[in-house]
Coordinates of C-alpha atoms in Angstrom, one line a residue:
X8 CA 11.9 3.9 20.8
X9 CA 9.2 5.6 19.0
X10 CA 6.3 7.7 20.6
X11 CA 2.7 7.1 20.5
X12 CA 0.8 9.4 17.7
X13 CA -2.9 9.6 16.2
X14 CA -4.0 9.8 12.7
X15 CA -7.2 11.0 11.7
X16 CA -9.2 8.9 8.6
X17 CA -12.0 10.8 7.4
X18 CA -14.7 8.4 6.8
X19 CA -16.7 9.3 3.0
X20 CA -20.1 7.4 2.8
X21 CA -23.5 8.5 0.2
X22 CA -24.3 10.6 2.6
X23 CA -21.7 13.4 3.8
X24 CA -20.0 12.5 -0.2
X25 CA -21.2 16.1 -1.1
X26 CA -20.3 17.7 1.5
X27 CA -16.4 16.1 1.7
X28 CA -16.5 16.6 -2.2
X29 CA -14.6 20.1 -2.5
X30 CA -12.0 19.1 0.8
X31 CA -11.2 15.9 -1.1
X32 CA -10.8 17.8 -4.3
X33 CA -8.5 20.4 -3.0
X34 CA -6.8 18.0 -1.1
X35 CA -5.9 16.2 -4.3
X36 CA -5.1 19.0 -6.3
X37 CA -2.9 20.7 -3.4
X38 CA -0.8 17.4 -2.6
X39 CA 2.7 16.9 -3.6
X40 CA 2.2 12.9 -4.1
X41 CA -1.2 10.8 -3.5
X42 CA -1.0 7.3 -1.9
X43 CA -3.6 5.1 -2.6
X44 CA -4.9 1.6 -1.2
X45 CA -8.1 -0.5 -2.3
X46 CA -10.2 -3.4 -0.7
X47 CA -11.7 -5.8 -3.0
X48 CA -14.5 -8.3 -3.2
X49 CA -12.4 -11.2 -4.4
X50 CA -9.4 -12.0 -6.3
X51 CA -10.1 -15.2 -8.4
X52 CA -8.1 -18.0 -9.1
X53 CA -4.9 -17.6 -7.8
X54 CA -2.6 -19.4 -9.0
X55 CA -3.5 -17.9 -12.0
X56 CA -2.7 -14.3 -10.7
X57 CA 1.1 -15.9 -10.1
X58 CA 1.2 -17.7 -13.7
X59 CA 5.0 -17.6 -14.9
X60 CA 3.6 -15.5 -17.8
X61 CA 3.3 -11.8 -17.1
X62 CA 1.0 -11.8 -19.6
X63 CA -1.1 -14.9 -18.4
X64 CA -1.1 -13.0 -15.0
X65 CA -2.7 -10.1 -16.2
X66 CA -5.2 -11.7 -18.3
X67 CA -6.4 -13.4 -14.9
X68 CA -6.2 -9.7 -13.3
X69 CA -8.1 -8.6 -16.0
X70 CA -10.8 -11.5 -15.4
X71 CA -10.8 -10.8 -11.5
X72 CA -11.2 -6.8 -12.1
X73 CA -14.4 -7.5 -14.8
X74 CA -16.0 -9.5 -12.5
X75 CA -15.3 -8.4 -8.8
X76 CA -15.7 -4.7 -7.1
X77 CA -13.8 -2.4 -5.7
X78 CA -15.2 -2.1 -1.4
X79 CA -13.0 0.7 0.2
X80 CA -10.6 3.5 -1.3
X81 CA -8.5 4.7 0.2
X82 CA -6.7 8.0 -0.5
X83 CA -4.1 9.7 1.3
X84 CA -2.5 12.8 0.2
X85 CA 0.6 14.2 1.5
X86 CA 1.8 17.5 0.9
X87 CA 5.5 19.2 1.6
X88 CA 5.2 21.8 3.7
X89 CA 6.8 25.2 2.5
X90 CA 8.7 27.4 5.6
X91 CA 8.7 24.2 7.6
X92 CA 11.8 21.7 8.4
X93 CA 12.9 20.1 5.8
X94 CA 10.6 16.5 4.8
X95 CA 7.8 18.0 7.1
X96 CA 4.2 16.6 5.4
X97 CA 0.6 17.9 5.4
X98 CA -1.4 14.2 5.3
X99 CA -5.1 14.3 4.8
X100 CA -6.3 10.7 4.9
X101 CA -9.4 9.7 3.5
X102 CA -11.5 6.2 3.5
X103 CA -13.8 5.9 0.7
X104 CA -16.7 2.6 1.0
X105 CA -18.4 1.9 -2.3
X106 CA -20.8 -0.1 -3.5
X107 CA -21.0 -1.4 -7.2
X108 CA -24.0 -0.8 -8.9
X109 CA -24.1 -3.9 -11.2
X110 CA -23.6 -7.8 -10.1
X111 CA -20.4 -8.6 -9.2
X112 CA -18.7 -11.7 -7.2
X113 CA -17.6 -11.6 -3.9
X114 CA -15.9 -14.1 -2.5
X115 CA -17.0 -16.3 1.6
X116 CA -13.1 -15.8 2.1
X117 CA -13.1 -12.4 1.4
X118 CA -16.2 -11.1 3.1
X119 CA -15.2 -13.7 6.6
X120 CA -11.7 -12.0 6.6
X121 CA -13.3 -8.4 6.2
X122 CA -15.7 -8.8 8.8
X123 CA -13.5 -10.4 11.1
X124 CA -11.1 -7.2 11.0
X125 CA -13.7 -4.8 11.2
X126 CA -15.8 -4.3 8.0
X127 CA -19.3 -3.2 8.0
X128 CA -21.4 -4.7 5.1
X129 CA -24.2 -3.0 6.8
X130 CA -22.9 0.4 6.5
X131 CA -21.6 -0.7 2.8
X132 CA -25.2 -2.0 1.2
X133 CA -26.8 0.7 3.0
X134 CA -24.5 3.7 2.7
X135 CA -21.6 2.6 -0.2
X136 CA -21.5 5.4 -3.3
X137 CA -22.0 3.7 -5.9
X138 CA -20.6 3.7 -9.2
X139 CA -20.5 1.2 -12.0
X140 CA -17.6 -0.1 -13.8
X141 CA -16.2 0.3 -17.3
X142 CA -16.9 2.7 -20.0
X143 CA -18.8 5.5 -18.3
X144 CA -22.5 5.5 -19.1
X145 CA -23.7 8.6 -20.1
X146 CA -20.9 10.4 -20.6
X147 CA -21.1 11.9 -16.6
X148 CA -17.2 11.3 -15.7
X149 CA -16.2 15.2 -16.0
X150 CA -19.6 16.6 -14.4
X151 CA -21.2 16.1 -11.2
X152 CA -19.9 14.2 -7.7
X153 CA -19.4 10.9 -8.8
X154 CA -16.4 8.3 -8.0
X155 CA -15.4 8.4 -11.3
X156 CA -15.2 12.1 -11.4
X157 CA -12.9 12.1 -8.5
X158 CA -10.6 9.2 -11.1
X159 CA -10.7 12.2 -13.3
X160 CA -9.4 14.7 -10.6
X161 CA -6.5 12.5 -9.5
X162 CA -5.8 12.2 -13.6
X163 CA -5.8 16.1 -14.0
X164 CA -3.6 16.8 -10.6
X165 CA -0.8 15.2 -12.3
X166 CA 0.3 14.2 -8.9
X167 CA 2.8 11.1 -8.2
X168 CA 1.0 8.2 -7.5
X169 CA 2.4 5.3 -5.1
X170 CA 0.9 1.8 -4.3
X171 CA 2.2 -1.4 -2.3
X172 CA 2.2 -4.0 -5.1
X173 CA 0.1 -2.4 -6.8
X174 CA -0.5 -4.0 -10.2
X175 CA -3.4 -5.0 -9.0
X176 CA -5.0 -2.2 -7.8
X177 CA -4.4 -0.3 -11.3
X178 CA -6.0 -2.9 -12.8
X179 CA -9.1 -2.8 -10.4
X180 CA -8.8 1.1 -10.7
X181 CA -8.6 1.2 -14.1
X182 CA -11.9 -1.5 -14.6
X183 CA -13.9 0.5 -12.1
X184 CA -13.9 4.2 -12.7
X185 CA -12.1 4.7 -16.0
X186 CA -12.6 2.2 -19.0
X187 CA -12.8 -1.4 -19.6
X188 CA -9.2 -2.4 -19.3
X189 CA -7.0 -3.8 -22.8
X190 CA -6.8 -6.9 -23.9
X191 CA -3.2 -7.0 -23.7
X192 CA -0.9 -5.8 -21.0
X193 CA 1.5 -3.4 -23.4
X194 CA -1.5 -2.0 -24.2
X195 CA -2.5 -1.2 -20.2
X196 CA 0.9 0.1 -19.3
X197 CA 1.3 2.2 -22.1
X198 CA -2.0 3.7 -20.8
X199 CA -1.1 3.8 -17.6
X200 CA 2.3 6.2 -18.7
X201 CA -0.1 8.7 -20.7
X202 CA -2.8 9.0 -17.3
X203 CA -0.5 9.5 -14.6
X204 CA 2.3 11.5 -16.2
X205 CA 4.6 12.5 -12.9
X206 CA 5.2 8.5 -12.8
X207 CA 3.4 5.8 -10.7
X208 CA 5.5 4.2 -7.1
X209 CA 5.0 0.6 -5.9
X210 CA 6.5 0.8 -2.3
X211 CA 7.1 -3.2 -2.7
X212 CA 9.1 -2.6 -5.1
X213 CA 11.2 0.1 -3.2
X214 CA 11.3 -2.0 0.2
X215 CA 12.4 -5.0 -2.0
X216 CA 14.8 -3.4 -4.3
X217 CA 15.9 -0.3 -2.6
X218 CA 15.5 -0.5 1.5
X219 CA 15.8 -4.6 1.4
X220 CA 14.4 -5.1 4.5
X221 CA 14.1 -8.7 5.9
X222 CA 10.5 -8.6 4.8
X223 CA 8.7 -6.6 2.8
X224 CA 4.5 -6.3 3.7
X225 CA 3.0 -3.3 4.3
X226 CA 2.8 -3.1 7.9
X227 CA 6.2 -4.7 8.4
X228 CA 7.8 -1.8 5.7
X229 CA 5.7 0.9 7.4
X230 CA 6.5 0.2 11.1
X231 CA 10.1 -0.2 10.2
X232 CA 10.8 3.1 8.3
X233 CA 8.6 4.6 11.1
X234 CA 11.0 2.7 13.7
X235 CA 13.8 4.1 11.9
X236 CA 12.7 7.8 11.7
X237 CA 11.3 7.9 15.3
X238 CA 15.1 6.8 16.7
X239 CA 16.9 9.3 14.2
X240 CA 14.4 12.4 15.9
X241 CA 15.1 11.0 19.4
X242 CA 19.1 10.4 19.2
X243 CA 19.2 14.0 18.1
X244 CA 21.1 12.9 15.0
X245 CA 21.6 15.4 11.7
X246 CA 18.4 14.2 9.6
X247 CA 16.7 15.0 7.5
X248 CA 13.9 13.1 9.2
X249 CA 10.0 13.4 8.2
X250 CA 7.7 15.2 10.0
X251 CA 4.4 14.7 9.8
X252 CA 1.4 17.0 10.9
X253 CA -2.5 16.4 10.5
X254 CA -5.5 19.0 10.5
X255 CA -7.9 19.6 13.4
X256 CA -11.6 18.7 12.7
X257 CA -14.3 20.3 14.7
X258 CA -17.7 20.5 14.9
X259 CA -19.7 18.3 12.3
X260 CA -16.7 17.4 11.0
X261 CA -15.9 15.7 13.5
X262 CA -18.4 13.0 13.3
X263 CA -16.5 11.5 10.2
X264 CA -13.3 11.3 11.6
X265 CA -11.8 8.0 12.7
X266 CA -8.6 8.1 14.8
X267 CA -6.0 5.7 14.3
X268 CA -4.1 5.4 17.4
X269 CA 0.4 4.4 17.1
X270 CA 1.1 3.1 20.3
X271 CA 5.0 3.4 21.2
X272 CA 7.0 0.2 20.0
X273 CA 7.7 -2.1 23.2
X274 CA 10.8 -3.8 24.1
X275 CA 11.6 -7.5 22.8
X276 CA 13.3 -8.5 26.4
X277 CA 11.3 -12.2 26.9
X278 CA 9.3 -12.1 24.2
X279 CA 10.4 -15.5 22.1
X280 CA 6.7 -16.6 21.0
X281 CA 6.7 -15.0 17.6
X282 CA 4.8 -16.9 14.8
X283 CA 7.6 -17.7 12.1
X284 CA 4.9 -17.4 9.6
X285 CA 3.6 -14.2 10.3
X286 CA 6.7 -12.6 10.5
X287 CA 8.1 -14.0 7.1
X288 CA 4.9 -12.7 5.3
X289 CA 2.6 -10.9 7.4
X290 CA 0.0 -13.9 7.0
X291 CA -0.6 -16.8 8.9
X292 CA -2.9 -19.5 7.9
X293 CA -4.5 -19.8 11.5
X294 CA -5.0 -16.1 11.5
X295 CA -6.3 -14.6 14.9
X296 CA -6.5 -18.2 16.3
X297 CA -2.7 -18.7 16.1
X298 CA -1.0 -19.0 19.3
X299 CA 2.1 -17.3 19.0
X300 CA 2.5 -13.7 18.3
X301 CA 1.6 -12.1 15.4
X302 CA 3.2 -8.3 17.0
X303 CA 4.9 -6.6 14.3
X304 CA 6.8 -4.4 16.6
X305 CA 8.2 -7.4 18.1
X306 CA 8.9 -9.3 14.9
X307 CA 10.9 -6.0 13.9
X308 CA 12.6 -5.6 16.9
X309 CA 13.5 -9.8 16.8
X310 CA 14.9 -9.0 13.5
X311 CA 17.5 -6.3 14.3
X312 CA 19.1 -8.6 17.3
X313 CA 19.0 -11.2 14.8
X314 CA 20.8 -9.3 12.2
X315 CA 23.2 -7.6 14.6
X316 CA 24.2 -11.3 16.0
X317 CA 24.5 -12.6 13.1
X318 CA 26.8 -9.7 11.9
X319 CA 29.1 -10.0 15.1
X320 CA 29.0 -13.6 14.7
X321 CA 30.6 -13.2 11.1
X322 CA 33.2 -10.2 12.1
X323 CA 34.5 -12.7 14.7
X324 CA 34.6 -15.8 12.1
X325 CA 36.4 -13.4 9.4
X326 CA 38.9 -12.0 12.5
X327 CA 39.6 -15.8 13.2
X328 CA 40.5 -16.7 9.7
X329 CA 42.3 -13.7 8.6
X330 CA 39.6 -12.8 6.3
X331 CA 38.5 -9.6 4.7
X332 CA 35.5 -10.4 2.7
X333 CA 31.9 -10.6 4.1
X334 CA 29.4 -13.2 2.9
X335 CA 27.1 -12.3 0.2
X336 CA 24.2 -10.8 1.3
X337 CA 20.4 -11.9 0.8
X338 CA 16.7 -11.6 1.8
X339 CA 17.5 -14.2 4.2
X340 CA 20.1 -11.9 5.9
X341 CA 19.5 -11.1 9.2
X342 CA 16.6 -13.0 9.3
X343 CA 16.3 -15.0 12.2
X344 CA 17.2 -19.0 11.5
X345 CA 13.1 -20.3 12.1
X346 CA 12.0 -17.7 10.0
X347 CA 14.4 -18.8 6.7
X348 CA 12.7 -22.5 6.5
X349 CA 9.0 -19.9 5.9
X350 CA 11.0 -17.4 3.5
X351 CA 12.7 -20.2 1.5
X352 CA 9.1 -22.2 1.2
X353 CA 7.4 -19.3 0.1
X354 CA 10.2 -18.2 -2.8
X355 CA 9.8 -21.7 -4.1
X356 CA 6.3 -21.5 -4.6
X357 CA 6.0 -18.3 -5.6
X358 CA 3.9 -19.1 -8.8
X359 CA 1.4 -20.5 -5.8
X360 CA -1.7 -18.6 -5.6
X361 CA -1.6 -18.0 -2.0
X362 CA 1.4 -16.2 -2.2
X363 CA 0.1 -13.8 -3.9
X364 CA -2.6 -13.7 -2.1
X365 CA -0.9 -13.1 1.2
X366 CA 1.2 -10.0 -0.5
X367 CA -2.0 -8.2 -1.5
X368 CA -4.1 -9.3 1.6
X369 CA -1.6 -7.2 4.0
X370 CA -2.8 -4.2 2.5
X371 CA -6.3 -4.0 1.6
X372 CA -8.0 -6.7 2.6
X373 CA -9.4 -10.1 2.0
X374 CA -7.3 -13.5 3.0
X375 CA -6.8 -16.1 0.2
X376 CA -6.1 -19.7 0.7
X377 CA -5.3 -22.5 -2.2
X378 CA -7.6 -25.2 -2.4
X379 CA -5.1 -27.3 -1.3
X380 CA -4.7 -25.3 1.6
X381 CA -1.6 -23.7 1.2
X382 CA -1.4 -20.1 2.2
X383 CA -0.5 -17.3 -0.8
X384 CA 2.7 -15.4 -0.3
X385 CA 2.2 -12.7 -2.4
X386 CA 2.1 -10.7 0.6
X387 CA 1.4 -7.2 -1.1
X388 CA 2.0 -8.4 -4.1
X389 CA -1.0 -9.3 -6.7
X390 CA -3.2 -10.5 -3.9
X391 CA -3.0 -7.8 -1.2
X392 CA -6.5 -7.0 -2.6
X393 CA -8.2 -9.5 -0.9
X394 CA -6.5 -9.4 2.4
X395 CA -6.0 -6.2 3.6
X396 CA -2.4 -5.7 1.8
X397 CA 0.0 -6.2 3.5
X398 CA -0.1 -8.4 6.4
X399 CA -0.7 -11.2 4.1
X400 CA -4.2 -11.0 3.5
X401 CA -5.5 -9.8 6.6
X402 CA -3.2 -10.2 9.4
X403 CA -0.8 -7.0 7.6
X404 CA -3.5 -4.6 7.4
X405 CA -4.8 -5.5 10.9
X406 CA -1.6 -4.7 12.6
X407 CA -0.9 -1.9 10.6
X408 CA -2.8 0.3 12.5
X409 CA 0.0 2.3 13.9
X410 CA 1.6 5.7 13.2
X411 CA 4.3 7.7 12.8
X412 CA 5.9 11.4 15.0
X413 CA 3.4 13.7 14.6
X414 CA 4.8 17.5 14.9
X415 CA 3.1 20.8 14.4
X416 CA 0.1 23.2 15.1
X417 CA -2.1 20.3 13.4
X418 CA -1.9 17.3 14.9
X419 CA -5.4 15.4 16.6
X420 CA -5.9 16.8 20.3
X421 CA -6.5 13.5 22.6
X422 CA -9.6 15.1 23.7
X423 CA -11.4 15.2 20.1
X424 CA -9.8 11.7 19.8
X425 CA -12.6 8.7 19.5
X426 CA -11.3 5.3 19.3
X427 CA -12.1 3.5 16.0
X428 CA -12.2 -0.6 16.3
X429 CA -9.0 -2.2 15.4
X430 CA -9.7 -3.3 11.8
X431 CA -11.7 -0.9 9.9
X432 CA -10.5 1.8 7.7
X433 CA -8.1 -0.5 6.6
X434 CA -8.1 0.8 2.6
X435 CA -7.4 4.5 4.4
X436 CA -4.9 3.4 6.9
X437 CA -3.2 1.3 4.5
X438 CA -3.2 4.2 2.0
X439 CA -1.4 6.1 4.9
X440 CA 1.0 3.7 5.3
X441 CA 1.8 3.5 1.9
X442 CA 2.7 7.1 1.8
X443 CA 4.8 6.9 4.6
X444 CA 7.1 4.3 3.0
X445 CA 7.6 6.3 0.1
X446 CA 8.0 9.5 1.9
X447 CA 11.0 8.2 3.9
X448 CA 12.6 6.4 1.4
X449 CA 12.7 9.7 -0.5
X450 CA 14.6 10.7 2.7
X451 CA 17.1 8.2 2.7
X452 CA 17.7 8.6 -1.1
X453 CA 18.6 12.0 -0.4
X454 CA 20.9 11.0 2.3
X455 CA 22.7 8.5 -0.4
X456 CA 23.0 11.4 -2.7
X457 CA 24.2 14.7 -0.7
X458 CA 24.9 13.1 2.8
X459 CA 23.3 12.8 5.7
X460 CA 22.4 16.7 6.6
X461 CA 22.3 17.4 2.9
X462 CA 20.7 20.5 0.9
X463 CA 16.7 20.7 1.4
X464 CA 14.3 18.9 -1.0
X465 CA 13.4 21.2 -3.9
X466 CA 10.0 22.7 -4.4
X467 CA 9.6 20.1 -7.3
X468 CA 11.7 16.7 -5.7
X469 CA 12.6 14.0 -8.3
X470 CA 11.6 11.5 -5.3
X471 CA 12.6 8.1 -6.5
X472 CA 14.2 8.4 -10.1
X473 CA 15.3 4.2 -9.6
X474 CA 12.1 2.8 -8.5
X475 CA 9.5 5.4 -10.8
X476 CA 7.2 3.6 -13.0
X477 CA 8.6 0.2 -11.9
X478 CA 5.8 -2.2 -10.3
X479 CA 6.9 -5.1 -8.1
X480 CA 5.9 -8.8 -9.9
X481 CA 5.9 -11.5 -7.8
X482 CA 8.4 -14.3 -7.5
X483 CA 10.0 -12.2 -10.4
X484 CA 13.9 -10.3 -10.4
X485 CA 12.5 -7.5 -12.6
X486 CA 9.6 -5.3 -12.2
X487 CA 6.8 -4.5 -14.4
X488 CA 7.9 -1.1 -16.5
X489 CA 4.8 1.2 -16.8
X490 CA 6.3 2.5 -20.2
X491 CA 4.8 3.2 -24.1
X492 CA 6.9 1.5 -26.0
X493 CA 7.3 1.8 -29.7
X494 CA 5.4 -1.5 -30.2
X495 CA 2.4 -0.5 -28.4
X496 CA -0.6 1.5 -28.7
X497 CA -3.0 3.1 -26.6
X498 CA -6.1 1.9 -26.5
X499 CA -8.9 3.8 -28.3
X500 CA -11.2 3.8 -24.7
X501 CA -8.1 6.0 -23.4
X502 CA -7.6 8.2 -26.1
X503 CA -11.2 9.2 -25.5
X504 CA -11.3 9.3 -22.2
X505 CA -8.0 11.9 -22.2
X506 CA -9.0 13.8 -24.8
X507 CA -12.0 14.2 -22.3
X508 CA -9.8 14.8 -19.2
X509 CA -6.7 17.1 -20.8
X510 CA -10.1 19.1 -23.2
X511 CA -7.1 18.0 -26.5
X512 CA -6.0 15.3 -28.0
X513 CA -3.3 13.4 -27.1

């Protein structure tokens, strides 16, 4: 089905910062669109990140981001390769651990999910770069090799940005390395539309509005879409496909390179003991403990025989009765008949805090659970922070270790390879998967447009013109719109801060 590939994560600590700095610079600066992922120290309240208001919500966003930290960045960039097949990508992934420099909370939940899937506090208090959050102090943000001198960089590459559910993770972005955010949410997205000009991605968005996959967490999105591109290479079919390709580090180099490894996806014949949960959301309140699988490949490949019985099953109903018409289709179609009961509970509660929860945990990385026990299903959504993004809290980003085809005179050699454990890097990796949604979904847009086989991606693509600037809300039908409206202003913190970043006013 898909063959086993290796992607590198460059590990950035205090110590080799300096020495990364002008790679990670010119890796920004060179990419054609720059994924991002974070892990945080908490989330809060979470019902309250899930309030029916959007304004409520980000008022609690606002109180999680002032008072919790930003652990891991990560930052993959991806670059189009000129004089190459078409959709072939340059990726340079990069893991970022920080440590705040002033008090902030951090949550038992958080730090026992993080540690369980890998993370090293250790390394973090010992070796974390620090920053601290809000307005800069003393007026260092353009000068010197700081985090929040690298915030500038991505602001002055003018470079696409894409997130999974990322609402979040602007907010936490925005609180940590650029200003203290606005009271009011017009005021943030208007700010938001002014600092990242060539329009911000939330791949939950596209894999729920665009792609409408059975279900829509990081991992589950990623190794789908990788699934997807993997049997279109093999079958021989017209493409375009995506092609990826990584750089070679040797020498010292070396010694800061984590490899992720992609094993190949394995066949579903026997395999029945999937956990219903896990597979609706990417989370599962027992997490490792559980006793049924939690194998994304397998869930995927459970999902496809689903949905092709079901179809065959309804062409034979409407052939029987003389019927034309199909059934309306849903989120629930396809999906196998014990995972609906998990999809339907979660919709309902979708102003639950867990849900939330479970949508950010999948992709970067702490799990959250209601007092009351319940499990949030917010999958990448607003909580993905504190799980690991995508796999509901934890599980997502766990299992979301795998890659995509690899092609060209850069990919890893096995024998530099060094095995990393299964759960660190998770804000890189995640980053990486991120990209990789949005990459191929720029693919099959192209597809929709010209046809499959269709006219090459220009030098400056228009990638996603349905889903840009549009930020998946959970439990909501319409995304958040990162516009400047004629109502709103921008805050006086931004206008400083760009006329400090562009060297003019705005």
């Amino acid at each position: 089905m898909s063959s086993s590939i290796t992607v590198p994560v460059i590990d950035v600590q205090n110590n080799n910062f300096k020495e990364l700095w002008p790679a990670l610079v010119v890796a920004i600066q060179s990419s054609s669109f720059i994924a991002l992922d974070t892990e945080l120290s908490g989330l809060g309240n979470r019902k309250s990140l899930l309030a029916e208001s959007i304004e409520d919500r980000y008022k609690a966003i606002c109180h999680a981001a002032r008072s919790r930290s930003i652990l891991s960045l990560g930052i993959a960039c991806y670059k189009k390769l000129d004089q190459k097949p078409a959709d072939s990508y340059l990726v340079q992934v990069y893991n970022l651990t920080l440590l705040c420099s002033e008090e902030y909370i951090i949550e038992p939940q958080s730090v026992q999910f993080l540690v369980q899937h890998g993370f090293d506090f250790n390394k973090q208090y010992s070796n974390g770069i620090p920053y601290c959050k809000g307005n800069n102090k003393g007026n260092a943000d353009d000068h010197g090799v700081h985090i929040r001198t690298l915030f500038t960089e991505l602001l002055r590459a003018r470079k696409p940005l894409v997130l999974h559910n990322g609402l979040i993770d602007m907010a936490f972005l925005y609180q940590s390395f650029y200003a203290h955010l606005p009271e009011r949410l017009v005021t943030f997205t208007a700010d938001l539309s002014e600092m990242f000009p060539a329009g911000i991605y939330d791949t939950k968005y596209v894999t729920e509005f665009e792609l409408r996959l059975t279900a829509s967490y990081l991992e589950y999105a990623y190794k789908k879409c990788k699934l997807e591109n993997s049997r279109g290479i093999t079958s021989g079919s017209p493409g375009p496909h995506m092609h990826l390709e990584f750089c070679q580090y040797a020498g010292h180099l070396s010694t800061y390179i984590d490899y992720r490894e992609c094993p190949a996806v394995a066949s579903i014949e026997g395999q029945t003991d999937i956990c219903q949960r896990f597979s609706a959301f990417g989370w599962c309140p027992n997490g490792t403990k559980c006793s049924f699988s939690h194998d994304t490949d397998l869930i995927i490949l459970q999902d496809e025989k689903c949905k092709e019985d079901k179809k065959k099953k309804r062409k034979r109903q409407r052939e029987k009765k003389g019927l034309g018409t199909a059934e309306d289709s849903s989120i629930f179609d396809g999906a196998p008949q014990n995972k609906i009961p998990n999809m339907e509970v979660d919709k309902e509660e979708g102003g639950s805090d867990q849900q939330e929860a479970d949508e950010k945990s999948c992709s970067d990385g702490v799990p959250q659970i209601d007092p009351d026990g319940n499990s949030h299903q917010t999958d990448e959504g607003q909580n993905r922070k504190i799980e690991n993004d995508e796999g509901r809290m934890s599980e997502d980003k766990t299992k979301s270790r795998d890659c995509s085809e690899v092609t060209g005179d850069h990919s890893v050699e096995s024998n530099a390879q060094k095995k990393a454990d299964a759960g660190s890097h998770r804000a890189g990796f995640d980053a990486f998967m991120t990209g990789y949604i949005f990459a191929y979904s720029h693919i099959l847009s192209k597809n929709e447009e010209a046809g499959v086989g269709g006219v090459e991606m220009e030098s400056e693509p228009t990638w996603l013109p349905a889903c840009i600037n549009k930020i998946y809300l959970s439990g909501k039908a319409a995304p958040l719109n990162v516009v400047k409206s004629t109502f709103s202003k921008s805050s006086k913190a931004h206008i400083q801060k760009m006329e400090m970043v562009w060297g003019r006013k705005l």
